[in-house]
PDB file of C-alpha atoms in Angstrom:
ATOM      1  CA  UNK A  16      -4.865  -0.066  -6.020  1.00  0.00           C
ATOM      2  CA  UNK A  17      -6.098   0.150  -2.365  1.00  0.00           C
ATOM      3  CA  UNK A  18      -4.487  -0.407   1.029  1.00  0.00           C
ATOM      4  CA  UNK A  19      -5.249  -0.302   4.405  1.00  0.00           C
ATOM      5  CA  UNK A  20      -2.372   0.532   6.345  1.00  0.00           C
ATOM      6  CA  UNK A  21      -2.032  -0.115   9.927  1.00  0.00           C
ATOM      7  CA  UNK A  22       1.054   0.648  11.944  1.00  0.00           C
ATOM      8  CA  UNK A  23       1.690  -2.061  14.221  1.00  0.00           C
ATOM      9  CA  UNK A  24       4.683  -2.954  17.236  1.00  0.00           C
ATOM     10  CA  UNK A  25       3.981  -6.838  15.591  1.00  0.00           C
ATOM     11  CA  UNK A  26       2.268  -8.746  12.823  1.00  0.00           C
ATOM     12  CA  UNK A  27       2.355 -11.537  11.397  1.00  0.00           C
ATOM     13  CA  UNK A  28       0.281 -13.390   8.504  1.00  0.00           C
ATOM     14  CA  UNK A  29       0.198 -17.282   8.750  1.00  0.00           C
ATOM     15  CA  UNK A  30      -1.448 -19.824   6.390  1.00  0.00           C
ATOM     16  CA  UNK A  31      -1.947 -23.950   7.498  1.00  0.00           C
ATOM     17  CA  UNK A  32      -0.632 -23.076  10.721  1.00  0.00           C
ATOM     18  CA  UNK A  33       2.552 -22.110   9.157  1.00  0.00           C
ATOM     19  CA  UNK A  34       4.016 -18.395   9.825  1.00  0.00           C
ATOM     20  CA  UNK A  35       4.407 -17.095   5.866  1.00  0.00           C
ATOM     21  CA  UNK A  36       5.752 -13.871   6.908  1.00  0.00           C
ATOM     22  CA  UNK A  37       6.179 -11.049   9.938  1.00  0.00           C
ATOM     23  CA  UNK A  38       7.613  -8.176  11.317  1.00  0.00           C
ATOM     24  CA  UNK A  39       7.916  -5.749  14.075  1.00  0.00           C
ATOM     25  CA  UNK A  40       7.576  -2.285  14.415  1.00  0.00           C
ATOM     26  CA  UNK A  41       5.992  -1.363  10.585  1.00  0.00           C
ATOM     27  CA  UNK A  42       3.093  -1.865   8.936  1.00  0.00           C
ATOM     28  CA  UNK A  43       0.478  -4.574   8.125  1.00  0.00           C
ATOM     29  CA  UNK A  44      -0.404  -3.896   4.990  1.00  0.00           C
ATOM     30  CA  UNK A  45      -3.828  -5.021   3.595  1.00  0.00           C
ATOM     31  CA  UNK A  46      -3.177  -4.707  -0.338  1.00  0.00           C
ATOM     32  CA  UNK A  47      -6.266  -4.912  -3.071  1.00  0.00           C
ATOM     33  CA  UNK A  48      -5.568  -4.512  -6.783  1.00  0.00           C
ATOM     34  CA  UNK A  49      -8.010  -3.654  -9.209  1.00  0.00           C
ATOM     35  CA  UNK A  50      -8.592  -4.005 -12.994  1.00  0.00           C
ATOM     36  CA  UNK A  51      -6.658  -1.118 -14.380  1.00  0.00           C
ATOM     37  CA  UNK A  52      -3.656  -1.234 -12.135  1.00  0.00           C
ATOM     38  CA  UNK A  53      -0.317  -1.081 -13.376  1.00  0.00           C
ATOM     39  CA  UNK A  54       3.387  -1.227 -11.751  1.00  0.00           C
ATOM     40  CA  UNK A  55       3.586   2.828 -12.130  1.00  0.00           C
ATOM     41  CA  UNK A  56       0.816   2.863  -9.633  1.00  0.00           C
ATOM     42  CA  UNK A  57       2.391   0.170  -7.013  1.00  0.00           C
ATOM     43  CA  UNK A  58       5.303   2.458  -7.439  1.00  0.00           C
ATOM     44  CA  UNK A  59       3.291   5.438  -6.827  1.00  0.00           C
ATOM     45  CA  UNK A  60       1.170   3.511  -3.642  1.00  0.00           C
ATOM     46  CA  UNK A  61       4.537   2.293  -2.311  1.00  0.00           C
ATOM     47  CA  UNK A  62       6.898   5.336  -1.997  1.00  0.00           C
ATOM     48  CA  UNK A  63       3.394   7.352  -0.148  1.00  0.00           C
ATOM     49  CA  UNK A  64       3.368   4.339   2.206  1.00  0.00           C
ATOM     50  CA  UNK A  65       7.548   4.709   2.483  1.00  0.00           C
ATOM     51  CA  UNK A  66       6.981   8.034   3.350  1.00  0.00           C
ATOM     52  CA  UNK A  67       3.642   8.767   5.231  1.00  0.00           C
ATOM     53  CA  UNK A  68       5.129   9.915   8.582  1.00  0.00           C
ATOM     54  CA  UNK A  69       3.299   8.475  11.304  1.00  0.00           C
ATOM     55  CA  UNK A  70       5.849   7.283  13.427  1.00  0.00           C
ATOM     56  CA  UNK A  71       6.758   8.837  16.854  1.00  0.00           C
ATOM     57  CA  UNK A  72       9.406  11.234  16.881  1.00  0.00           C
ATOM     58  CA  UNK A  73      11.613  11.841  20.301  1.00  0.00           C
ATOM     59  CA  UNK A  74       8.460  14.262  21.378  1.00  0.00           C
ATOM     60  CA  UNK A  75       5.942  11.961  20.456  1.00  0.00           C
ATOM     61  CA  UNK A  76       4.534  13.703  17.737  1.00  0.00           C
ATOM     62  CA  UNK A  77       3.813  11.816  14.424  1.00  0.00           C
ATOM     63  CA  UNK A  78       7.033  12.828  12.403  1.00  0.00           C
ATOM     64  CA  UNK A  79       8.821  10.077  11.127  1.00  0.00           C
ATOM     65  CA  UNK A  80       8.449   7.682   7.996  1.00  0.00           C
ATOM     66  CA  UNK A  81       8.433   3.914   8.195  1.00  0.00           C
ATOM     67  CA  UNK A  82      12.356   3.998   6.841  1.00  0.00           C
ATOM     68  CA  UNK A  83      13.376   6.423   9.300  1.00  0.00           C
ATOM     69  CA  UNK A  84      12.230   4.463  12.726  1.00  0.00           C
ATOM     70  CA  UNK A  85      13.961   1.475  10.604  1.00  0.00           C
ATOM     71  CA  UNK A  86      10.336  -0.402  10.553  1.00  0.00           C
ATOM     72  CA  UNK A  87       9.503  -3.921   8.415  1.00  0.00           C
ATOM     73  CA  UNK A  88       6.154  -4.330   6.830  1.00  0.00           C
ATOM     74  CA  UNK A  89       3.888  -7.442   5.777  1.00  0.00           C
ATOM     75  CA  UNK A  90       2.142  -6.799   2.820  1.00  0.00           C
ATOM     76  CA  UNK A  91      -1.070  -9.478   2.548  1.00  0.00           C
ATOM     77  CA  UNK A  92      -3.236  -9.319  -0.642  1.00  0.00           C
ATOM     78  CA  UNK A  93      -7.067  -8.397   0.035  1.00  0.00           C
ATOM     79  CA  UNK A  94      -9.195  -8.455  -2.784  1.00  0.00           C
ATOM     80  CA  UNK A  95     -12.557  -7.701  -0.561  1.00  0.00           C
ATOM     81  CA  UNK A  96     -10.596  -4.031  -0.359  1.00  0.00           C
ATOM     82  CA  UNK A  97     -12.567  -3.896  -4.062  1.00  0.00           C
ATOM     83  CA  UNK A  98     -15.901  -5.293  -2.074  1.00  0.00           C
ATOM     84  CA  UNK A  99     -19.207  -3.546  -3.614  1.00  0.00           C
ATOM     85  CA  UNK A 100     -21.783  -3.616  -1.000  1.00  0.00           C
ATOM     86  CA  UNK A 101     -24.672  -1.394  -2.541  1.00  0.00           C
ATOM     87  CA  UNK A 102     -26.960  -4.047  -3.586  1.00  0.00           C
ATOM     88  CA  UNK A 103     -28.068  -6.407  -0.689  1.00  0.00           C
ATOM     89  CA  UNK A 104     -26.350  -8.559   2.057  1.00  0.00           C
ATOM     90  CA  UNK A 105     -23.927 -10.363  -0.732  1.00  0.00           C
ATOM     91  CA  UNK A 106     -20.733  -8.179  -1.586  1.00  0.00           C
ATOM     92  CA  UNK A 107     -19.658  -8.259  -4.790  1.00  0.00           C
ATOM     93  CA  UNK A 108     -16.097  -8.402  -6.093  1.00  0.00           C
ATOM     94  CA  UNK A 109     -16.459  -7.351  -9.804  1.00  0.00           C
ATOM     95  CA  UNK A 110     -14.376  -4.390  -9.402  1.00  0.00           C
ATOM     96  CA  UNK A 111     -11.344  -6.606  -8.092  1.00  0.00           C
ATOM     97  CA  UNK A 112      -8.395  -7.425 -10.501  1.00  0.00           C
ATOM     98  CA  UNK A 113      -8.449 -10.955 -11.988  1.00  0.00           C
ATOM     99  CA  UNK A 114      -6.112 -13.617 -10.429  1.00  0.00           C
ATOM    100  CA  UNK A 115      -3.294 -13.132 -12.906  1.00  0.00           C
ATOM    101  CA  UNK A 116      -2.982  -9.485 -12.662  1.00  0.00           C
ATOM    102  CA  UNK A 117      -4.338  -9.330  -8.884  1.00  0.00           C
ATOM    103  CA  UNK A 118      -0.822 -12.015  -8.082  1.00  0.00           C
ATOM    104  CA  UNK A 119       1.682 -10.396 -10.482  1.00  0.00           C
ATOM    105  CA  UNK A 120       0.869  -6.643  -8.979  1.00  0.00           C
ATOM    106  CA  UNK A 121       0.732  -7.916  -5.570  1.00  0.00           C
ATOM    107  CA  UNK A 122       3.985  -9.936  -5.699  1.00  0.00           C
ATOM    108  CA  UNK A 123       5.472  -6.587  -7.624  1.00  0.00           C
ATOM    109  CA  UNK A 124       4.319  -4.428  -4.624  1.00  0.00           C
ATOM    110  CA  UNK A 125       6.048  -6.574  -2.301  1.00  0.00           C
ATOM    111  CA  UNK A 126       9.612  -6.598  -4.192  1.00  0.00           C
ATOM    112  CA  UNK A 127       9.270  -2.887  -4.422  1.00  0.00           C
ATOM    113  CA  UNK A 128       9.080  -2.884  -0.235  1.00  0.00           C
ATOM    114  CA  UNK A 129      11.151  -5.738   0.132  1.00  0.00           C
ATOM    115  CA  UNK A 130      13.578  -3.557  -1.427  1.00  0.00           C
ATOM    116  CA  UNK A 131      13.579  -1.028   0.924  1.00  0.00           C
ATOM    117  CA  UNK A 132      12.951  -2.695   4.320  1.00  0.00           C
ATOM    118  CA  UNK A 133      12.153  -6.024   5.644  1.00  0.00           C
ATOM    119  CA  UNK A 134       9.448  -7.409   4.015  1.00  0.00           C
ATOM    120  CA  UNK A 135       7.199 -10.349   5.383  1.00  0.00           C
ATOM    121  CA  UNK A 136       3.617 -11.378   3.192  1.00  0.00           C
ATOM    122  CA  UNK A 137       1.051 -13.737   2.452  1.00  0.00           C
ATOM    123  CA  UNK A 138       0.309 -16.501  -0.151  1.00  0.00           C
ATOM    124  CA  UNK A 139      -1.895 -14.715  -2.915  1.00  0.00           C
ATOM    125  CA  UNK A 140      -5.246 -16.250  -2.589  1.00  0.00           C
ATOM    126  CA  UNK A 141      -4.341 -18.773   0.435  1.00  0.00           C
ATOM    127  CA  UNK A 142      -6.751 -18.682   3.641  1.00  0.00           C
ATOM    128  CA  UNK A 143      -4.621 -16.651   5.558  1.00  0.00           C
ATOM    129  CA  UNK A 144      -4.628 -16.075   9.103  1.00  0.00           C
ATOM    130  CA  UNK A 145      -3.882 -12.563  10.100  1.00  0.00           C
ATOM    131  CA  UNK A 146      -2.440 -11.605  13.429  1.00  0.00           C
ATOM    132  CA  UNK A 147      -1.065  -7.775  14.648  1.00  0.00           C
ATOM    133  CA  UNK A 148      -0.745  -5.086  17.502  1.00  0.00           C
ATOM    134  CA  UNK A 149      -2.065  -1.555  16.376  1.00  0.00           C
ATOM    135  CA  UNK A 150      -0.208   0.807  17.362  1.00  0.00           C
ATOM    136  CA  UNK A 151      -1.799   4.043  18.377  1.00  0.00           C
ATOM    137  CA  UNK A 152      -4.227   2.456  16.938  1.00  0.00           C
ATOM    138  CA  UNK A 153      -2.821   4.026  13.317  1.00  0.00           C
ATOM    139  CA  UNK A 154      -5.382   2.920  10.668  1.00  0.00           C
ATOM    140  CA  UNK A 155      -4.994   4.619   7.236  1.00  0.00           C
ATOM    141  CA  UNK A 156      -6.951   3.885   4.162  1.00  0.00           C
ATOM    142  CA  UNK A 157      -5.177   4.761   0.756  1.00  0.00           C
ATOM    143  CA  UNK A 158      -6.541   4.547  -2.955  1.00  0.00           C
ATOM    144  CA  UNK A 159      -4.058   4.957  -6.022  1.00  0.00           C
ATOM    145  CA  UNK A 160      -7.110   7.267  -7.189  1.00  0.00           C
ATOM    146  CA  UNK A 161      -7.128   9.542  -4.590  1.00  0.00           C
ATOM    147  CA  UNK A 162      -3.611   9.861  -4.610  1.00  0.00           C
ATOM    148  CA  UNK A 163      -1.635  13.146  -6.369  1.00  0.00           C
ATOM    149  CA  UNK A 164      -0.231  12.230  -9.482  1.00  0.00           C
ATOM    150  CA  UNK A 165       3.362  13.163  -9.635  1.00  0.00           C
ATOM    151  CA  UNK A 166       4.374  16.232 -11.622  1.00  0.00           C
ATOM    152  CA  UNK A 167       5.942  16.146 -15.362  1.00  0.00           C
ATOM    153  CA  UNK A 168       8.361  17.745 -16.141  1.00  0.00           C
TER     154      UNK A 168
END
C-alpha cells in the first residue's frame, strides 16, 4: 500500500462538480493499493500516518501528530501510485490491485481514519477533481514495504 501524504490548511476532492468530501487543517491523502495488500497493512499505513508528527508545535518546530493539532484528512484512491514507467512513454498499472480489492482496502482505510478524525474522500474509480493548500509545503511519500513491521511478542 502506498500514499502520498500532504499536509494541507484545506482540501477538498470533488467529482461532477459535486464536493464528495473535505477538510481543513490535515492531510490529503493520495492512497494506492496493490495486489498483496491486506487490512493488517491499512492498519499498519494508518496509525504511521496518525502519528507522523509534522505539525507545528507552539515553537514552530515539527512536533505534533495529525490527532494532536485536532486535524481531518481526505483520503482519495490513486492507483497510478502503482504506475511502472520503465518501459517507454505509456505507464503501466500491472502492479496496481484489481478493482475489487483496490475499493474494499481503500474504503477499509478510510473507516479506519474516519474513526479517529474527520474523514472526507473520493468515489473509488470516479474522475475526481482534486483541490488543496500545502502547507509548508509537507509532501511525504510512504510504502507499507518500507515501513517497520511491528514487533511480536
Amino acid at each position: 500500500m502506498r500514499a502520498l501524504l500532504q499536509r494541507v490548511t484545506s482540501a477538498s476532492v470533488s467529482v461532477e462538480g459535486e464536493v464528495t468530501g473535505s477538510c481543513g487543517l490535515g492531510y490529503l491523502i493520495l492512497l494506492g493499493v496493490g495486489p498483496d495488500d491486506t487490512e493488517a497493512l491499512a492498519e499498519r499505513l494508518w496509525k504511521k500516518i496518525r502519528n507522523l508528527r509534522v505539525f507545528s508545535d507552539e515553537h514552530g518546530k515539527m512536533n505534533l501528530s495529525l490527532v494532536e493539532v485536532g486535524g481531518s484528512v481526505v483520503v482519495v484512491s490513486q492507483f497510478t501510485l502503482y504506475a511502472d514507467c520503465r518501459k517507454g512513454n505509456r505507464p503501466a498499472f500491472v502492479k496496481a490491485a484489481g478493482p475489487e480489492l483496490g475499493n474494499r482496502l481503500y474504503e477499509y482505510f478510510c473507516s479506519l481514519a474516519a474513526a479517529e478524525v474527520p474523514c472526507g474522500k473520493g468515489i473509488f474509480g470516479a474522475d475526481m477533481q482534486v483541490s488543496l493548500v500545502n502547507d509548508g509545503p509537507v509532501t511525504i511519500w510512504l510504502d507499507t514495504d518500507d515501513l517497520q513491521r511491528p514487533k511480536r511478542g
